[in-house]
Coordinates of C-alpha atoms and ligand atoms in Angstrom, one line a residue:
M24 CA -9.0 31.4 -15.0
I25 CA -9.6 28.3 -16.8
A26 CA -13.4 28.4 -17.7
A27 CA -14.0 24.8 -16.8
N28 CA -12.9 26.0 -13.2
N29 CA -15.4 28.5 -12.6
P30 CA -16.2 27.4 -8.4
S31 CA -20.5 29.0 -9.6
L32 CA -20.2 26.7 -12.4
K33 CA -23.4 23.8 -12.1
S34 CA -24.0 21.2 -14.3
W35 CA -27.9 20.1 -15.1
V36 CA -26.4 16.0 -14.6
E37 CA -27.3 15.6 -10.9
V38 CA -24.2 15.3 -9.0
P39 CA -24.3 14.3 -5.3
Q40 CA -23.6 15.9 -2.1
N41 CA -20.0 15.5 -1.6
S42 CA -18.8 13.7 -4.5
D43 CA -15.6 13.8 -6.1
F44 CA -17.0 14.7 -9.6
P45 CA -18.5 18.3 -9.3
I46 CA -18.7 19.8 -13.2
Q47 CA -15.3 21.5 -11.7
N48 CA -13.2 18.2 -11.9
L49 CA -14.1 16.3 -15.2
P50 CA -11.5 13.7 -15.2
F51 CA -10.6 11.7 -17.5
G52 CA -10.5 7.9 -18.1
V53 CA -11.0 4.5 -20.0
F54 CA -14.2 2.6 -19.9
K55 CA -16.0 -0.3 -21.5
T56 CA -19.3 -1.8 -20.5
S57 CA -21.3 -5.2 -21.0
S58 CA -22.6 -4.0 -24.6
L59 CA -19.4 -0.7 -25.2
T60 CA -15.7 -1.3 -26.3
S61 CA -13.0 0.5 -24.6
R62 CA -13.5 4.1 -24.8
V63 CA -12.6 7.2 -23.1
G64 CA -14.9 9.0 -20.7
V65 CA -15.3 11.9 -18.1
R66 CA -16.8 11.4 -15.1
I67 CA -19.6 13.7 -13.6
G68 CA -21.4 12.7 -10.5
D69 CA -22.3 9.3 -11.0
H70 CA -22.7 9.0 -14.3
V71 CA -19.6 8.6 -17.2
L72 CA -19.9 10.7 -20.2
D73 CA -19.0 8.7 -23.3
L74 CA -16.7 11.0 -25.4
K75 CA -16.6 8.5 -28.5
T76 CA -20.1 8.9 -29.0
L77 CA -20.3 12.6 -28.3
H78 CA -17.7 13.0 -31.0
V79 CA -20.1 10.4 -33.3
L80 CA -23.1 12.9 -32.2
G81 CA -21.3 15.8 -33.5
Y82 CA -20.3 18.0 -30.3
L83 CA -17.0 17.7 -30.3
D84 CA -16.5 18.9 -33.8
N85 CA -14.2 22.0 -34.1
Q86 CA -11.7 20.3 -32.0
P87 CA -8.5 19.6 -32.7
F88 CA -9.7 15.7 -31.9
E89 CA -10.7 12.6 -34.1
L90 CA -12.9 9.5 -33.6
A91 CA -9.6 7.2 -32.9
D92 CA -8.6 9.6 -30.4
F93 CA -11.8 8.3 -27.9
E94 CA -12.3 5.5 -29.7
T95 CA -9.3 3.4 -28.1
D96 CA -8.3 1.8 -24.9
N97 CA -6.1 4.0 -23.3
L98 CA -5.5 8.2 -22.9
N99 CA -2.3 8.1 -25.1
R100 CA -4.1 9.4 -28.6
M101 CA -5.6 12.0 -26.8
M102 CA -2.8 13.6 -24.5
K103 CA -0.8 13.3 -28.0
K104 CA -2.6 16.1 -28.1
G105 CA -1.0 18.3 -25.9
K106 CA -2.0 20.6 -23.7
L107 CA -3.7 23.1 -25.2
A108 CA -6.0 20.7 -27.0
T109 CA -7.2 18.8 -24.3
R110 CA -7.3 21.6 -22.1
D111 CA -10.4 23.6 -25.0
L112 CA -11.4 19.9 -24.9
R113 CA -12.1 19.8 -21.0
N114 CA -13.6 23.3 -21.3
R115 CA -16.0 22.2 -24.2
I116 CA -17.2 19.3 -22.4
S117 CA -17.9 21.8 -19.4
Q118 CA -20.0 23.6 -21.2
L119 CA -21.9 20.5 -22.8
L120 CA -22.8 19.7 -19.0
D121 CA -23.3 23.8 -17.6
A122 CA -26.9 24.0 -16.4
N123 CA -27.1 27.2 -18.3
V124 CA -26.6 25.6 -21.7
D125 CA -29.1 24.1 -23.5
E126 CA -26.9 22.4 -26.5
L127 CA -26.7 18.7 -25.1
Q128 CA -29.3 19.2 -22.1
K129 CA -32.1 19.9 -24.9
N130 CA -31.4 17.2 -26.7
S131 CA -32.8 14.2 -24.4
H132 CA -32.1 11.1 -26.2
H133 CA -28.5 12.7 -27.0
A134 CA -28.0 13.1 -23.3
E135 CA -29.1 9.9 -22.9
Q136 CA -27.1 8.0 -25.3
V137 CA -23.7 9.8 -23.9
L138 CA -24.3 9.5 -20.5
I139 CA -23.9 6.3 -18.9
P140 CA -24.9 5.3 -14.8
N141 CA -21.2 4.5 -13.6
R142 CA -22.6 1.7 -11.8
S143 CA -22.8 -0.3 -15.3
V144 CA -19.1 1.0 -16.5
I145 CA -15.7 -1.2 -15.8
M146 CA -13.1 0.7 -15.8
Q147 CA -10.2 0.1 -17.5
M148 CA -5.8 1.0 -17.2
P149 CA -6.4 4.5 -18.7
V150 CA -2.9 5.0 -20.1
Q151 CA -0.2 2.6 -21.6
I152 CA 2.2 3.3 -19.4
G153 CA 5.5 3.6 -21.3
D154 CA 7.8 4.7 -18.6
Y155 CA 7.6 4.5 -14.9
T156 CA 9.4 6.9 -12.7
D157 CA 9.0 7.2 -8.3
F158 CA 10.8 9.7 -6.8
Y159 CA 11.1 10.3 -3.0
S160 CA 10.0 13.6 -2.1
S161 CA 8.8 13.4 1.4
K162 CA 11.4 14.4 3.7
E163 CA 9.7 13.0 6.7
H164 CA 9.0 9.6 5.0
A165 CA 12.7 9.7 4.2
T166 CA 13.7 10.5 7.3
N167 CA 11.4 8.3 9.3
V168 CA 13.1 5.5 7.0
G169 CA 16.7 6.9 7.4
I170 CA 15.8 6.4 11.1
M171 CA 14.9 2.9 11.0
F172 CA 16.9 1.1 8.7
R173 CA 20.1 3.4 8.9
D174 CA 21.6 6.0 11.5
P175 CA 18.9 8.3 13.6
A176 CA 21.3 11.3 13.6
N177 CA 22.0 11.3 9.9
A178 CA 18.9 9.8 8.8
L179 CA 18.9 11.9 6.1
L180 CA 21.4 11.0 3.7
P181 CA 23.8 13.9 2.3
N182 CA 22.4 14.1 -1.0
W183 CA 18.8 14.4 -0.2
L184 CA 18.3 18.1 0.1
W185 CA 19.9 18.4 -2.8
I186 CA 18.4 15.8 -5.1
P187 CA 14.8 15.0 -5.8
V188 CA 16.0 11.1 -5.7
G189 CA 14.0 9.2 -8.0
Y190 CA 14.8 5.6 -9.6
H191 CA 13.7 3.6 -12.3
G192 CA 10.3 1.2 -12.0
R193 CA 8.4 -1.0 -13.9
A194 CA 5.5 -0.3 -16.2
S195 CA 4.7 -3.7 -16.5
S196 CA 3.0 -4.0 -12.8
V197 CA 1.6 -1.3 -13.0
I198 CA -2.2 -1.9 -12.3
L199 CA -6.0 -1.0 -12.2
S200 CA -7.6 -0.5 -9.1
G201 CA -9.6 -3.5 -7.9
Q202 CA -7.2 -5.9 -9.3
N203 CA -6.1 -8.2 -6.4
I204 CA -2.0 -9.2 -5.5
Y205 CA -0.5 -12.1 -4.1
R206 CA 2.1 -11.9 -1.6
P207 CA 5.4 -11.9 -3.0
K208 CA 7.7 -14.1 -2.3
G209 CA 11.4 -13.9 -2.5
Q210 CA 14.9 -13.8 -0.5
I211 CA 14.3 -12.1 3.0
K212 CA 16.4 -12.0 6.2
P213 CA 14.2 -12.6 9.3
N214 CA 17.2 -13.4 11.4
P215 CA 20.3 -11.2 11.0
E216 CA 22.8 -13.6 12.3
E217 CA 21.3 -16.4 9.8
N218 CA 21.9 -16.6 6.0
P219 CA 18.2 -15.5 4.1
I220 CA 15.7 -18.1 2.9
Y221 CA 13.3 -18.0 0.1
A222 CA 9.8 -17.6 1.4
P223 CA 6.4 -15.1 1.0
S224 CA 7.2 -11.6 2.0
R225 CA 5.9 -11.0 5.8
M226 CA 6.3 -7.5 5.8
V227 CA 3.7 -6.3 2.8
D228 CA 3.7 -3.1 2.8
F229 CA 1.9 0.1 0.8
E230 CA 2.9 3.4 -0.2
L231 CA 0.7 6.1 -0.3
E232 CA 1.7 8.0 -3.4
T233 CA 0.3 10.0 -5.9
A234 CA 1.6 10.2 -9.8
F235 CA 1.4 12.2 -13.1
I236 CA 1.3 11.4 -16.1
T237 CA 3.2 12.9 -18.8
Y238 CA 2.4 14.2 -21.8
D239 CA 5.4 14.1 -24.6
G240 CA 8.6 16.0 -23.3
K241 CA 11.8 17.5 -25.5
P242 CA 13.6 15.3 -27.7
L243 CA 16.7 13.6 -26.4
G244 CA 19.6 15.9 -24.9
D245 CA 17.1 19.0 -24.1
S246 CA 16.0 19.7 -20.9
I247 CA 12.0 20.3 -19.2
S248 CA 12.4 23.4 -16.9
T249 CA 10.3 24.2 -13.7
A250 CA 8.9 27.3 -16.0
E251 CA 8.0 24.1 -18.6
A252 CA 6.6 21.1 -16.2
E253 CA 3.1 22.3 -16.0
D254 CA 2.8 22.2 -19.7
H255 CA 4.0 18.9 -19.9
I256 CA 1.9 17.1 -17.2
F257 CA -1.5 15.9 -18.5
G258 CA -2.7 15.2 -14.8
M259 CA -2.8 13.3 -11.5
C260 CA -4.1 9.9 -10.1
L261 CA -3.8 7.9 -6.6
F262 CA -1.3 5.6 -6.6
N263 CA -0.3 2.9 -4.2
D264 CA 3.0 1.8 -4.5
W265 CA 2.9 -2.3 -2.9
S266 CA 6.5 -2.6 -1.1
A267 CA 7.6 -5.6 0.4
R268 CA 10.0 -4.2 2.9
D269 CA 11.8 -7.5 4.3
I270 CA 12.7 -8.1 0.6
Q271 CA 13.6 -4.3 0.6
S272 CA 15.8 -4.2 3.5
W273 CA 18.2 -7.5 2.1
E274 CA 18.5 -6.7 -1.8
Y275 CA 18.3 -2.8 -1.6
V276 CA 21.9 -2.2 -1.2
P277 CA 24.2 -0.9 -3.7
L278 CA 21.4 -0.3 -6.3
G279 CA 18.4 0.6 -4.5
P280 CA 14.7 -1.6 -5.2
F281 CA 14.1 -4.0 -7.3
L282 CA 11.9 -7.0 -6.5
A283 CA 10.3 -5.3 -3.4
K284 CA 8.7 -2.6 -5.6
N285 CA 7.7 -3.9 -8.7
F286 CA 5.3 -7.1 -8.1
A287 CA 2.8 -4.8 -8.3
S288 CA 2.0 -1.0 -7.9
S289 CA -1.7 0.0 -7.6
I290 CA -3.6 3.2 -9.7
S291 CA -6.7 5.1 -9.5
P292 CA -8.6 5.1 -12.7
W293 CA -10.1 8.7 -12.9
I294 CA -7.0 10.6 -14.0
V295 CA -7.8 14.6 -12.4
T296 CA -6.1 16.9 -15.1
L297 CA -3.3 19.1 -13.7
D298 CA -5.8 22.3 -14.7
A299 CA -8.6 21.0 -12.2
L300 CA -6.0 21.4 -9.5
E301 CA -5.2 24.8 -10.2
P302 CA -7.3 26.2 -7.8
F303 CA -5.5 24.1 -4.9
K304 CA -2.2 25.0 -5.6
V305 CA -0.9 26.4 -2.4
E306 CA 3.1 26.9 -1.2
G307 CA 5.3 24.3 -0.7
P308 CA 8.1 23.6 2.1
E309 CA 10.9 25.4 2.7
Q310 CA 13.7 24.6 1.1
N311 CA 16.9 25.2 2.7
P312 CA 19.7 25.0 1.5
H313 CA 18.8 26.8 -1.4
V314 CA 18.3 24.8 -4.8
L315 CA 20.9 24.7 -7.5
S316 CA 19.6 27.4 -10.0
Y317 CA 17.4 24.5 -12.6
L318 CA 15.4 23.3 -9.7
E319 CA 14.6 27.0 -8.4
F320 CA 10.6 28.2 -9.5
E321 CA 8.7 30.6 -9.2
G322 CA 4.5 30.8 -7.6
N323 CA 3.2 28.2 -6.0
K324 CA 4.1 24.2 -7.0
S325 CA 2.7 22.5 -4.5
Y326 CA -1.1 21.1 -4.2
D327 CA -3.3 21.0 -1.0
I328 CA -4.9 17.4 -1.7
N329 CA -5.9 15.5 1.5
L330 CA -4.8 11.8 1.1
E331 CA -6.3 8.9 3.3
V332 CA -5.5 5.5 3.7
Y333 CA -8.2 2.7 4.7
I334 CA -7.6 -0.8 6.0
Q335 CA -10.6 -3.4 5.6
P336 CA -10.1 -6.8 6.5
E337 CA -12.3 -9.8 4.9
D338 CA -15.8 -9.3 5.2
K339 CA -15.0 -6.2 7.9
E340 CA -15.6 -2.3 8.2
E341 CA -12.8 -0.2 6.7
S342 CA -10.5 1.3 9.6
L343 CA -9.0 4.8 8.2
I344 CA -4.8 4.5 9.7
C345 CA -3.6 8.1 7.5
E346 CA -4.4 11.0 7.1
S347 CA -1.7 13.1 4.9
N348 CA -1.8 15.6 2.3
F349 CA 0.4 15.9 -1.1
K350 CA 2.1 20.1 0.3
Y351 CA 3.7 17.9 2.8
M352 CA 6.1 17.3 -0.5
Y353 CA 9.2 18.6 0.2
W354 CA 10.5 18.3 -4.1
N355 CA 7.4 19.6 -6.0
M356 CA 6.5 17.9 -9.6
A357 CA 7.9 20.6 -11.6
Q358 CA 11.5 20.5 -10.0
Q359 CA 10.9 16.2 -10.6
L360 CA 10.2 16.9 -14.2
A361 CA 13.7 19.4 -14.1
H362 CA 15.3 16.9 -12.6
H363 CA 15.0 13.8 -13.9
T364 CA 15.7 16.2 -17.4
V365 CA 18.5 18.2 -16.5
N366 CA 21.2 15.3 -18.3
G367 CA 18.8 15.0 -21.5
C368 CA 16.5 12.4 -20.6
N369 CA 13.1 12.1 -22.5
I370 CA 9.8 12.2 -21.1
R371 CA 7.3 10.4 -23.5
C372 CA 3.4 11.1 -23.5
G373 CA 2.0 8.3 -20.9
D374 CA 4.8 8.1 -18.5
L375 CA 4.2 8.2 -15.0
M376 CA 5.8 9.4 -12.0
G377 CA 5.3 7.7 -8.5
S378 CA 5.3 10.9 -5.6
G379 CA 7.1 8.8 -3.7
T380 CA 5.3 8.8 -0.1
I381 CA 4.1 10.7 1.4
S382 CA 4.5 11.2 4.9
G383 CA 2.9 14.3 6.7
P384 CA 4.4 15.8 10.4
T385 CA 2.4 13.4 13.0
P386 CA 2.5 9.5 13.4
N387 CA -1.0 9.6 12.2
S388 CA 0.0 11.2 8.7
Y389 CA 2.5 8.9 8.1
G390 CA 2.1 6.8 4.7
S391 CA 3.5 3.5 5.1
M392 CA 2.8 0.7 7.6
L393 CA 6.6 0.5 7.7
E394 CA 6.1 4.2 9.7
L395 CA 3.0 3.7 11.0
G396 CA 3.6 0.8 12.9
W397 CA 7.5 1.9 13.6
K398 CA 9.1 -1.2 11.6
G399 CA 6.5 -3.1 13.9
T400 CA 6.9 -2.0 17.1
K401 CA 3.9 -0.4 17.2
P402 CA 0.8 -2.4 15.7
L403 CA -1.8 -0.8 14.7
T404 CA -5.4 -1.9 15.9
L405 CA -8.3 -1.7 13.8
N406 CA -12.4 -1.2 14.3
D407 CA -12.4 -4.9 14.5
G408 CA -9.9 -4.7 17.6
S409 CA -7.6 -7.1 15.4
E410 CA -4.1 -5.7 15.2
R411 CA -1.8 -4.5 11.3
K412 CA 2.3 -4.7 11.7
F413 CA 1.9 -4.9 8.1
I414 CA -0.6 -6.0 5.8
L415 CA -2.2 -9.5 5.9
D416 CA -3.1 -12.1 3.7
H417 CA -7.4 -10.8 2.4
D418 CA -6.8 -7.2 3.4
T419 CA -8.1 -4.9 1.1
V420 CA -6.3 -1.2 1.2
I421 CA -8.3 1.7 -0.2
M422 CA -6.8 5.3 -0.6
R423 CA -8.9 8.0 -1.2
G424 CA -7.9 11.8 -2.3
F425 CA -10.2 14.6 -2.5
S426 CA -9.5 18.7 -2.3
T427 CA -11.9 21.5 -1.3
K428 CA -12.3 25.3 -1.8
D429 CA -14.5 28.1 -1.9
N430 CA -17.1 24.6 -1.5
V431 CA -15.8 23.5 -4.1
R432 CA -15.0 19.3 -3.9
I433 CA -12.6 18.0 -6.2
G434 CA -11.6 14.3 -5.8
F435 CA -9.9 11.1 -7.0
G436 CA -11.5 8.9 -5.9
E437 CA -9.8 5.8 -4.6
V438 CA -7.4 3.5 -5.5
K439 CA -7.9 0.0 -3.3
A440 CA -6.4 -3.7 -3.8
K441 CA -6.9 -6.9 -1.8
I442 CA -3.4 -8.9 -0.8
L443 CA -4.0 -13.2 -1.7
P444 CA -2.0 -15.5 -0.3
A445 CA 1.3 -16.2 -2.0
K446 CA 1.0 -18.7 -5.2
Ligands
MN4 MN1 7.1 4.5 -3.6

């Protein structure tokens, strides 16, 4: 077992009941404050541990990291050191925060310097993302979309059960939670019998996804097997892959997603390590037909992560509109990475891989407005009595995720963004 995952650990740093960030989590992010420049931090309860200062004070001696790995505005330098190094680092941080270890705890003047109240930090984009790939790995989602857009009798295209289908997205418009988004404009075709028009999208939608962030992969020409995949995955975050359904349905033939998808994709600021998620591994859905050999895997590769979506109209309360779970995903991350590299495609440290919309089997577990409102035919009623077919101007969409087991709850915090009127 990874030492930092021990469910009996308690921290001397106070962690509120039901916090997403107990000592068993210790996710990594990048923050600054009004007086501190950007640096790497680790979240514990309602505090952020400043790894730059921790390094300066000598608490990370004997670790294969240098000051520059933490005195930076992204996690890439740290992730460059690889899986074993970052695992040791998380274990060391766990030790320093352990209630049974005096080392940092007893040095109150040091503890005050390295523990910063979360309310005074400004989170930054955690990763300098190189390439962004988005998969389409929820069978329920692919089936629902197939029924609505193509043919109910043949909802899943013939390749879907053989290939973890994906496409190359755009890294430049991946943004941090909290950054608001202008309603995209483009070509839409509100009347199928008439020519397209140029207008703001009328069908702005969210996609409930998670994403994983990679360590370095292998050289061009080599492949990563499902058995090796976890050695190349640093961690996961929440991911809202914003989509404009009316732009999408007109543009996607024959080359797939383009402007309907690249106007914004929001990520949560804390990257939960794959190590921290290890205790929450579960068996995935049965895969039938049997997958080709390079997609076979051993052991559990799915994770039990509860996922929720809320809509908050301007100045109103949040309404919970979706409860799903990452475990419903048909294709797991190891298979996605194996497939992505089977042709020799190289992945690099800091690549972002979206899961695809995570829909579950029941109507309240669908991971997009497209499905929840069934293409606008079944509007949702929010707590304030208003109806939604898609996302309106000034609506904020909030996604949260957490896992629980053995009285330990580890979470992702949230990813949120507001839709502003078109520019
Ligand atoms: Mn997507």
